[in-house]
Amino acid sequence: MKKTSILIIYTGGTIGMVKDHKTGSLKPFNFNQIKKQVPELARFDYKLDTIEFNPVVDSSDANPGIWVKIANIVKDNYNNYDGFVVLHGTDTMAYSASALSFMLENLSKPVIFTGSQLPIGTIRTDGKENLITAVEIAAAKKDGLALVPEVCIFFENKLFRGNRTGKQNAEYFNAFSSDNYPTLAEAGININYNYGAIYYSPDDANLTVHTKLCTDIAILKIFPGIQKNVTEAVFGISGLKAVVMETFGAGNAPTAKWFLDCIKKAVKKGIIILNVTQCRAGSVDMSKYSTGIELLKSGVISGNDITTEAAVTKLMFLLGKYPDREDVLEGLRSSLCGEINL
Ligand code: ASP
């Protein structure tokens, strides 16, 4: 029987970093560092191959170009591997995993992002555990089919749907949370899969890789005391196509006339405004309070329970794919791969 094969895509991040002796800060290093520290990888009865970014990056430098690179590596190697593990920095991992979930349409193989809070060369590293379990999950099959054919993040002991996560902790090992969707698996003595929560693409659909992303967007986080000149400056950005507006609670914002006028003017200009809650959990419901209704009447679109990370990358994906505004709006109102509950 053919050995299960996994491709590890090493993009960078703390997991492979070493101390710069001059400055004392951490900088990305090559994959040999990781292989040397995790000899257990060789004990898997899988064919394990690696593709390493050159140069490897701190994920604070991630951008759509990096996502396209990952997507193309998956595309070019799709038929030769059973699953993929992406080693990535934690800072923007939730953005990258969200982006890839939209870019890899009809995925039928696992793409598991992981990394660590402590470099793999340190004694208390969380990287070893994360990498080993991510490989095991990427290789897991039932009746010959991948158990989790999704873009996921595995961290500490939990497997999350990538486009439902956010980085919640810069200190402890539980760096990620998925507050609006259950975990897909938990790793203890056994890896327990939450079968009912896993997303499966339609059976007969083939992988389609989308690499056209549009970055003409902005995020506007509302806060008490936000000024007219700030709001106008954001909506006045030349060439702007969409704004992810982070609002209060169930999607509420100030009702000052100048604010609503600004929103209406932007919508009239064709700017898409997607309403996302600042709360970690829960959903936008603009019909709940009069403050939300004003936004709804002004043409703001509900982001439902989407994360900011998924909202930003979904907009980049939809604006890149569709020239027609109505198609983008239709996409925003739909769940493309489990990023919102409807
Ligand atoms: N700055 C690092 C990065 O995102 C942090 C990490 O990997 O945890 O690449």
GROMACS .gro file of C-alpha atoms and ligand atoms in nm:
model
  351
    1MET     CA    1   0.000   0.000   0.000
    2LYS     CA    2   0.115   0.352  -0.079
    3LYS     CA    3   0.249   0.545   0.220
    4THR     CA    4   0.049   0.845   0.340
    5SER     CA    5   0.231   1.155   0.223
    6ILE     CA    6   0.235   1.497   0.385
    7LEU     CA    7   0.391   1.816   0.255
    8ILE     CA    8   0.515   2.061   0.519
    9ILE     CA    9   0.522   2.419   0.393
   10TYR     CA   10   0.754   2.621   0.614
   11THR     CA   11   0.684   2.993   0.582
   12GLY     CA   12   0.854   3.111   0.903
   13GLY     CA   13   0.734   3.225   1.245
   14THR     CA   14   0.860   3.178   1.600
   15ILE     CA   15   0.861   2.799   1.564
   16GLY     CA   16   1.180   2.811   1.359
   17MET     CA   17   1.333   3.127   1.502
   18VAL     CA   18   1.670   3.163   1.670
   19LYS     CA   19   1.816   3.443   1.880
   20ASP     CA   20   2.012   3.709   1.700
   21HIS     CA   21   2.318   3.734   1.923
   22LYS     CA   22   2.375   4.100   1.841
   23THR     CA   23   2.026   4.232   1.922
   24GLY     CA   24   1.884   3.953   2.140
   25SER     CA   25   1.566   3.950   1.927
   26LEU     CA   26   1.421   3.647   1.748
   27LYS     CA   27   1.464   3.606   1.373
   28PRO     CA   28   1.342   3.332   1.135
   29PHE     CA   29   1.581   3.045   1.058
   30ASN     CA   30   1.578   2.756   0.812
   31PHE     CA   31   1.391   2.426   0.839
   32ASN     CA   32   1.699   2.223   0.939
   33GLN     CA   33   1.664   2.381   1.280
   34ILE     CA   34   1.315   2.231   1.313
   35LYS     CA   35   1.408   1.887   1.175
   36LYS     CA   36   1.700   1.863   1.417
   37GLN     CA   37   1.481   1.946   1.716
   38VAL     CA   38   1.196   1.708   1.623
   39PRO     CA   39   1.358   1.371   1.545
   40GLU     CA   40   1.015   1.215   1.617
   41LEU     CA   41   0.908   1.326   1.268
   42ALA     CA   42   1.125   1.050   1.124
   43ARG     CA   43   0.934   0.792   1.329
   44PHE     CA   44   0.606   0.854   1.144
   45ASP     CA   45   0.533   0.592   0.884
   46TYR     CA   46   0.451   0.871   0.639
   47LYS     CA   47   0.637   1.019   0.349
   48LEU     CA   48   0.719   1.369   0.480
   49ASP     CA   49   0.849   1.635   0.245
   50THR     CA   50   0.919   2.002   0.304
   51ILE     CA   51   0.905   2.317   0.098
   52GLU     CA   52   1.068   2.613   0.262
   53PHE     CA   53   1.005   2.980   0.184
   54ASN     CA   54   1.311   3.173   0.082
   55PRO     CA   55   1.339   3.393   0.275
   56VAL     CA   56   1.132   3.264   0.567
   57VAL     CA   57   0.927   3.543   0.722
   58ASP     CA   58   0.795   3.670   1.049
   59SER     CA   59   0.420   3.656   0.987
   60SER     CA   60   0.387   4.027   1.059
   61ASP     CA   61   0.527   4.056   0.707
   62ALA     CA   62   0.259   3.826   0.562
   63ASN     CA   63   0.051   3.969   0.280
   64PRO     CA   64  -0.164   3.847  -0.009
   65GLY     CA   65   0.155   3.763  -0.203
   66ILE     CA   66   0.246   3.510   0.067
   67TRP     CA   67  -0.106   3.361   0.056
   68VAL     CA   68  -0.082   3.324  -0.322
   69LYS     CA   69   0.252   3.149  -0.277
   70ILE     CA   70   0.102   2.901  -0.028
   71ALA     CA   71  -0.205   2.848  -0.250
   72ASN     CA   72   0.013   2.776  -0.553
   73ILE     CA   73   0.229   2.529  -0.357
   74VAL     CA   74  -0.088   2.342  -0.253
   75LYS     CA   75  -0.216   2.352  -0.613
   76ASP     CA   76   0.111   2.228  -0.767
   77ASN     CA   77   0.142   1.945  -0.516
   78TYR     CA   78  -0.223   1.862  -0.465
   79ASN     CA   79  -0.225   1.527  -0.642
   80ASN     CA   80   0.100   1.408  -0.485
   81TYR     CA   81   0.016   1.450  -0.117
   82ASP     CA   82  -0.262   1.342   0.119
   83GLY     CA   83  -0.239   1.651   0.334
   84PHE     CA   84  -0.052   1.974   0.399
   85VAL     CA   85   0.091   2.133   0.713
   86VAL     CA   86   0.171   2.504   0.697
   87LEU     CA   87   0.423   2.628   0.953
   88HIS     CA   88   0.347   2.995   1.004
   89GLY     CA   89   0.391   3.269   1.261
   90THR     CA   90   0.103   3.314   1.501
   91ASP     CA   91   0.067   3.692   1.461
   92THR     CA   92  -0.125   3.675   1.134
   93MET     CA   93  -0.200   3.304   1.114
   94ALA     CA   94  -0.575   3.364   1.148
   95TYR     CA   95  -0.566   3.601   0.847
   96SER     CA   96  -0.365   3.357   0.636
   97ALA     CA   97  -0.581   3.057   0.727
   98SER     CA   98  -0.895   3.260   0.655
   99ALA     CA   99  -0.759   3.376   0.319
  100LEU     CA  100  -0.657   3.024   0.216
  101SER     CA  101  -1.002   2.888   0.310
  102PHE     CA  102  -1.153   3.113   0.040
  103MET     CA  103  -0.871   3.072  -0.211
  104LEU     CA  104  -0.877   2.689  -0.202
  105GLU     CA  105  -1.232   2.626  -0.319
  106ASN     CA  106  -1.364   2.268  -0.298
  107LEU     CA  107  -1.074   2.148  -0.090
  108SER     CA  108  -1.084   1.775  -0.020
  109LYS     CA  109  -0.752   1.745   0.166
  110PRO     CA  110  -0.642   1.889   0.501
  111VAL     CA  111  -0.439   2.212   0.511
  112ILE     CA  112  -0.336   2.249   0.875
  113PHE     CA  113  -0.168   2.569   0.992
  114THR     CA  114   0.041   2.557   1.305
  115GLY     CA  115   0.335   2.729   1.471
  116SER     CA  116   0.441   2.801   1.826
  117GLN     CA  117   0.478   3.062   2.095
  118LEU     CA  118   0.829   2.945   2.187
  119PRO     CA  119   1.098   2.856   1.931
  120ILE     CA  120   1.146   2.485   1.868
  121GLY     CA  121   1.499   2.501   2.008
  122THR     CA  122   1.386   2.606   2.356
  123ILE     CA  123   1.331   2.344   2.624
  124ARG     CA  124   0.968   2.430   2.701
  125THR     CA  125   0.870   2.479   2.336
  126ASP     CA  126   0.510   2.419   2.235
  127GLY     CA  127   0.624   2.379   1.874
  128LYS     CA  128   0.710   2.011   1.893
  129GLU     CA  129   0.367   1.903   2.013
  130ASN     CA  130   0.192   2.136   1.769
  131LEU     CA  131   0.389   2.014   1.469
  132ILE     CA  132   0.363   1.643   1.548
  133THR     CA  133  -0.013   1.655   1.608
  134ALA     CA  134  -0.072   1.877   1.303
  135VAL     CA  135   0.105   1.616   1.087
  136GLU     CA  136  -0.106   1.340   1.240
  137ILE     CA  137  -0.428   1.534   1.173
  138ALA     CA  138  -0.322   1.614   0.815
  139ALA     CA  139  -0.269   1.240   0.762
  140ALA     CA  140  -0.589   1.121   0.932
  141LYS     CA  141  -0.831   0.931   0.709
  142LYS     CA  142  -1.156   0.743   0.738
  143ASP     CA  143  -1.261   0.498   0.464
  144GLY     CA  144  -0.976   0.631   0.252
  145LEU     CA  145  -1.093   0.992   0.271
  146ALA     CA  146  -0.940   1.282   0.465
  147LEU     CA  147  -1.100   1.326   0.806
  148VAL     CA  148  -1.069   1.705   0.809
  149PRO     CA  149  -1.059   1.838   0.450
  150GLU     CA  150  -1.052   2.199   0.562
  151VAL     CA  151  -0.808   2.484   0.614
  152CYS     CA  152  -0.757   2.463   0.990
  153ILE     CA  153  -0.540   2.594   1.270
  154PHE     CA  154  -0.406   2.344   1.520
  155PHE     CA  155  -0.272   2.501   1.836
  156GLU     CA  156  -0.204   2.381   2.189
  157ASN     CA  157  -0.447   2.090   2.182
  158LYS     CA  158  -0.728   2.218   1.966
  159LEU     CA  159  -0.814   2.205   1.599
  160PHE     CA  160  -1.010   2.504   1.475
  161ARG     CA  161  -1.171   2.596   1.145
  162GLY     CA  162  -0.918   2.851   1.015
  163ASN     CA  163  -1.169   3.115   0.914
  164ARG     CA  164  -1.330   3.112   1.259
  165THR     CA  165  -1.017   3.187   1.458
  166GLY     CA  166  -0.845   3.491   1.602
  167LYS     CA  167  -0.520   3.525   1.793
  168GLN     CA  168  -0.634   3.578   2.150
  169ASN     CA  169  -0.316   3.543   2.354
  170ALA     CA  170   0.037   3.675   2.308
  171GLU     CA  171   0.166   3.506   2.623
  172TYR     CA  172   0.018   3.163   2.683
  173PHE     CA  173   0.023   2.855   2.465
  174ASN     CA  174  -0.348   2.876   2.387
  175ALA     CA  175  -0.282   3.149   2.131
  176PHE     CA  176  -0.605   3.100   1.933
  177SER     CA  177  -0.975   3.086   1.998
  178SER     CA  178  -1.280   3.021   1.787
  179ASP     CA  179  -1.556   3.187   1.981
  180ASN     CA  180  -1.841   3.141   1.735
  181TYR     CA  181  -1.775   2.785   1.619
  182PRO     CA  182  -1.695   2.460   1.798
  183THR     CA  183  -1.350   2.301   1.781
  184LEU     CA  184  -1.312   2.043   1.505
  185ALA     CA  185  -1.097   1.815   1.721
  186GLU     CA  186  -0.924   1.801   2.059
  187ALA     CA  187  -0.599   1.623   2.119
  188GLY     CA  188  -0.545   1.443   2.446
  189ILE     CA  189  -0.446   1.079   2.481
  190ASN     CA  190  -0.653   1.036   2.165
  191ILE     CA  191  -0.742   1.289   1.900
  192ASN     CA  192  -1.119   1.321   1.931
  193TYR     CA  193  -1.282   1.453   1.616
  194ASN     CA  194  -1.604   1.652   1.623
  195TYR     CA  195  -1.740   1.492   1.305
  196GLY     CA  196  -2.063   1.692   1.296
  197ALA     CA  197  -1.871   2.023   1.287
  198ILE     CA  198  -1.635   1.943   0.998
  199TYR     CA  199  -1.700   2.104   0.657
  200TYR     CA  200  -1.699   1.884   0.348
  201SER     CA  201  -1.690   2.028  -0.004
  202PRO     CA  202  -1.941   1.885  -0.253
  203ASP     CA  203  -1.834   1.530  -0.355
  204ASP     CA  204  -1.805   1.587  -0.727
  205ALA     CA  205  -1.627   1.925  -0.708
  206ASN     CA  206  -1.262   1.969  -0.801
  207LEU     CA  207  -1.016   2.201  -0.629
  208THR     CA  208  -1.024   2.551  -0.778
  209VAL     CA  209  -0.745   2.783  -0.666
  210HIS     CA  210  -0.821   3.156  -0.669
  211THR     CA  211  -0.520   3.384  -0.661
  212LYS     CA  212  -0.669   3.719  -0.756
  213LEU     CA  213  -0.715   3.927  -0.442
  214CYS     CA  214  -0.816   4.291  -0.418
  215THR     CA  215  -0.671   4.494  -0.132
  216ASP     CA  216  -0.867   4.816  -0.182
  217ILE     CA  217  -1.023   4.785   0.161
  218ALA     CA  218  -0.992   4.933   0.510
  219ILE     CA  219  -1.095   4.852   0.865
  220LEU     CA  220  -1.272   5.119   1.067
  221LYS     CA  221  -1.300   5.045   1.437
  222ILE     CA  222  -1.570   5.258   1.597
  223PHE     CA  223  -1.505   5.398   1.945
  224PRO     CA  224  -1.693   5.641   2.168
  225GLY     CA  225  -1.571   5.986   2.070
  226ILE     CA  226  -1.472   5.898   1.714
  227GLN     CA  227  -1.437   6.220   1.517
  228LYS     CA  228  -1.594   6.326   1.189
  229ASN     CA  229  -1.257   6.398   1.029
  230VAL     CA  230  -1.134   6.044   1.109
  231THR     CA  231  -1.448   5.879   0.971
  232GLU     CA  232  -1.449   6.099   0.661
  233ALA     CA  233  -1.080   6.038   0.601
  234VAL     CA  234  -1.132   5.660   0.594
  235PHE     CA  235  -1.437   5.668   0.365
  236GLY     CA  236  -1.267   5.930   0.151
  237ILE     CA  237  -0.966   5.709   0.063
  238SER     CA  238  -0.930   5.716  -0.314
  239GLY     CA  239  -1.004   5.385  -0.487
  240LEU     CA  240  -1.153   5.234  -0.171
  241LYS     CA  241  -1.398   4.951  -0.250
  242ALA     CA  242  -1.498   4.819   0.093
  243VAL     CA  243  -1.473   4.885   0.465
  244VAL     CA  244  -1.493   4.632   0.746
  245MET     CA  245  -1.663   4.841   1.013
  246GLU     CA  246  -1.609   4.708   1.364
  247THR     CA  247  -1.911   4.815   1.565
  248PHE     CA  248  -2.036   4.773   1.921
  249GLY     CA  249  -2.227   4.471   2.049
  250ALA     CA  250  -2.489   4.342   1.808
  251GLY     CA  251  -2.372   4.580   1.535
  252ASN     CA  252  -2.445   4.924   1.679
  253ALA     CA  253  -2.278   5.256   1.604
  254PRO     CA  254  -2.333   5.626   1.685
  255THR     CA  255  -2.650   5.783   1.546
  256ALA     CA  256  -2.505   6.133   1.508
  257LYS     CA  257  -2.625   6.287   1.183
  258TRP     CA  258  -2.271   6.352   1.056
  259PHE     CA  259  -2.184   5.984   1.109
  260LEU     CA  260  -2.487   5.846   0.927
  261ASP     CA  261  -2.443   6.102   0.648
  262CYS     CA  262  -2.087   5.982   0.607
  263ILE     CA  263  -2.204   5.619   0.583
  264LYS     CA  264  -2.481   5.705   0.334
  265LYS     CA  265  -2.241   5.906   0.118
  266ALA     CA  266  -1.993   5.616   0.110
  267VAL     CA  267  -2.263   5.362   0.020
  268LYS     CA  268  -2.386   5.594  -0.255
  269LYS     CA  269  -2.031   5.609  -0.393
  270GLY     CA  270  -2.043   5.227  -0.416
  271ILE     CA  271  -1.828   5.150  -0.111
  272ILE     CA  272  -1.935   4.824   0.055
  273ILE     CA  273  -1.958   4.855   0.434
  274LEU     CA  274  -1.951   4.523   0.618
  275ASN     CA  275  -2.065   4.541   0.979
  276VAL     CA  276  -1.861   4.318   1.213
  277THR     CA  277  -1.896   4.316   1.590
  278GLN     CA  278  -1.605   4.412   1.816
  279CYS     CA  279  -1.722   4.139   2.056
  280ARG     CA  280  -1.524   3.817   2.055
  281ALA     CA  281  -1.843   3.609   2.035
  282GLY     CA  282  -2.194   3.660   1.903
  283SER     CA  283  -2.341   3.808   1.590
  284VAL     CA  284  -2.440   4.134   1.428
  285ASP     CA  285  -2.815   4.187   1.429
  286MET     CA  286  -2.886   4.536   1.304
  287SER     CA  287  -3.261   4.503   1.366
  288LYS     CA  288  -3.215   4.473   1.744
  289TYR     CA  289  -3.155   4.838   1.840
  290SER     CA  290  -3.251   5.163   1.676
  291THR     CA  291  -2.879   5.244   1.651
  292GLY     CA  292  -2.834   4.934   1.432
  293ILE     CA  293  -3.147   4.997   1.226
  294GLU     CA  294  -3.004   5.332   1.118
  295LEU     CA  295  -2.702   5.151   0.975
  296LEU     CA  296  -2.922   4.897   0.800
  297LYS     CA  297  -3.131   5.178   0.647
  298SER     CA  298  -2.809   5.345   0.533
  299GLY     CA  299  -2.710   5.039   0.327
  300VAL     CA  300  -2.463   4.869   0.562
  301ILE     CA  301  -2.430   4.491   0.513
  302SER     CA  302  -2.440   4.252   0.810
  303GLY     CA  303  -2.128   4.045   0.867
  304ASN     CA  304  -2.330   3.811   1.092
  305ASP     CA  305  -2.086   3.630   1.322
  306ILE     CA  306  -1.780   3.664   1.099
  307THR     CA  307  -1.438   3.741   1.249
  308THR     CA  308  -1.254   4.053   1.133
  309GLU     CA  309  -0.983   3.827   0.988
  310ALA     CA  310  -1.235   3.635   0.778
  311ALA     CA  311  -1.420   3.955   0.682
  312VAL     CA  312  -1.103   4.122   0.551
  313THR     CA  313  -0.990   3.820   0.351
  314LYS     CA  314  -1.339   3.731   0.225
  315LEU     CA  315  -1.371   4.084   0.088
  316MET     CA  316  -1.027   4.062  -0.077
  317PHE     CA  317  -1.134   3.732  -0.233
  318LEU     CA  318  -1.480   3.843  -0.349
  319LEU     CA  319  -1.360   4.180  -0.483
  320GLY     CA  320  -1.081   3.999  -0.669
  321LYS     CA  321  -1.319   3.745  -0.815
  322TYR     CA  322  -1.622   3.954  -0.909
  323PRO     CA  323  -1.617   4.281  -1.100
  324ASP     CA  324  -1.989   4.324  -1.028
  325ARG     CA  325  -2.080   4.474  -0.686
  326GLU     CA  326  -2.401   4.268  -0.665
  327ASP     CA  327  -2.203   3.943  -0.689
  328VAL     CA  328  -1.976   4.060  -0.407
  329LEU     CA  329  -2.281   4.141  -0.193
  330GLU     CA  330  -2.433   3.802  -0.270
  331GLY     CA  331  -2.108   3.636  -0.159
  332LEU     CA  332  -2.102   3.836   0.164
  333ARG     CA  333  -2.454   3.724   0.244
  334SER     CA  334  -2.360   3.357   0.190
  335SER     CA  335  -2.142   3.117   0.383
  336LEU     CA  336  -1.874   3.012   0.132
  337CYS     CA  337  -1.694   2.755   0.347
  338GLY     CA  338  -1.840   2.771   0.694
  339GLU     CA  339  -1.714   3.120   0.790
  340ILE     CA  340  -2.057   3.238   0.913
  341ASN     CA  341  -2.367   3.086   1.063
  342LEU     CA  342  -2.679   3.185   0.872
  343ASP     N1  343   0.615   3.734   1.530
  343ASP     C1  344   0.596   3.591   1.516
  343ASP     C2  345   0.527   3.565   1.384
  343ASP     O1  346   0.410   3.581   1.374
  343ASP     C3  347   0.516   3.539   1.629
  343ASP     C4  348   0.491   3.390   1.628
  343ASP     O2  349   0.524   3.317   1.539
  343ASP     O3  350   0.433   3.343   1.728
  343ASP     O4  351   0.592   3.527   1.290
   0.00000   0.00000   0.00000
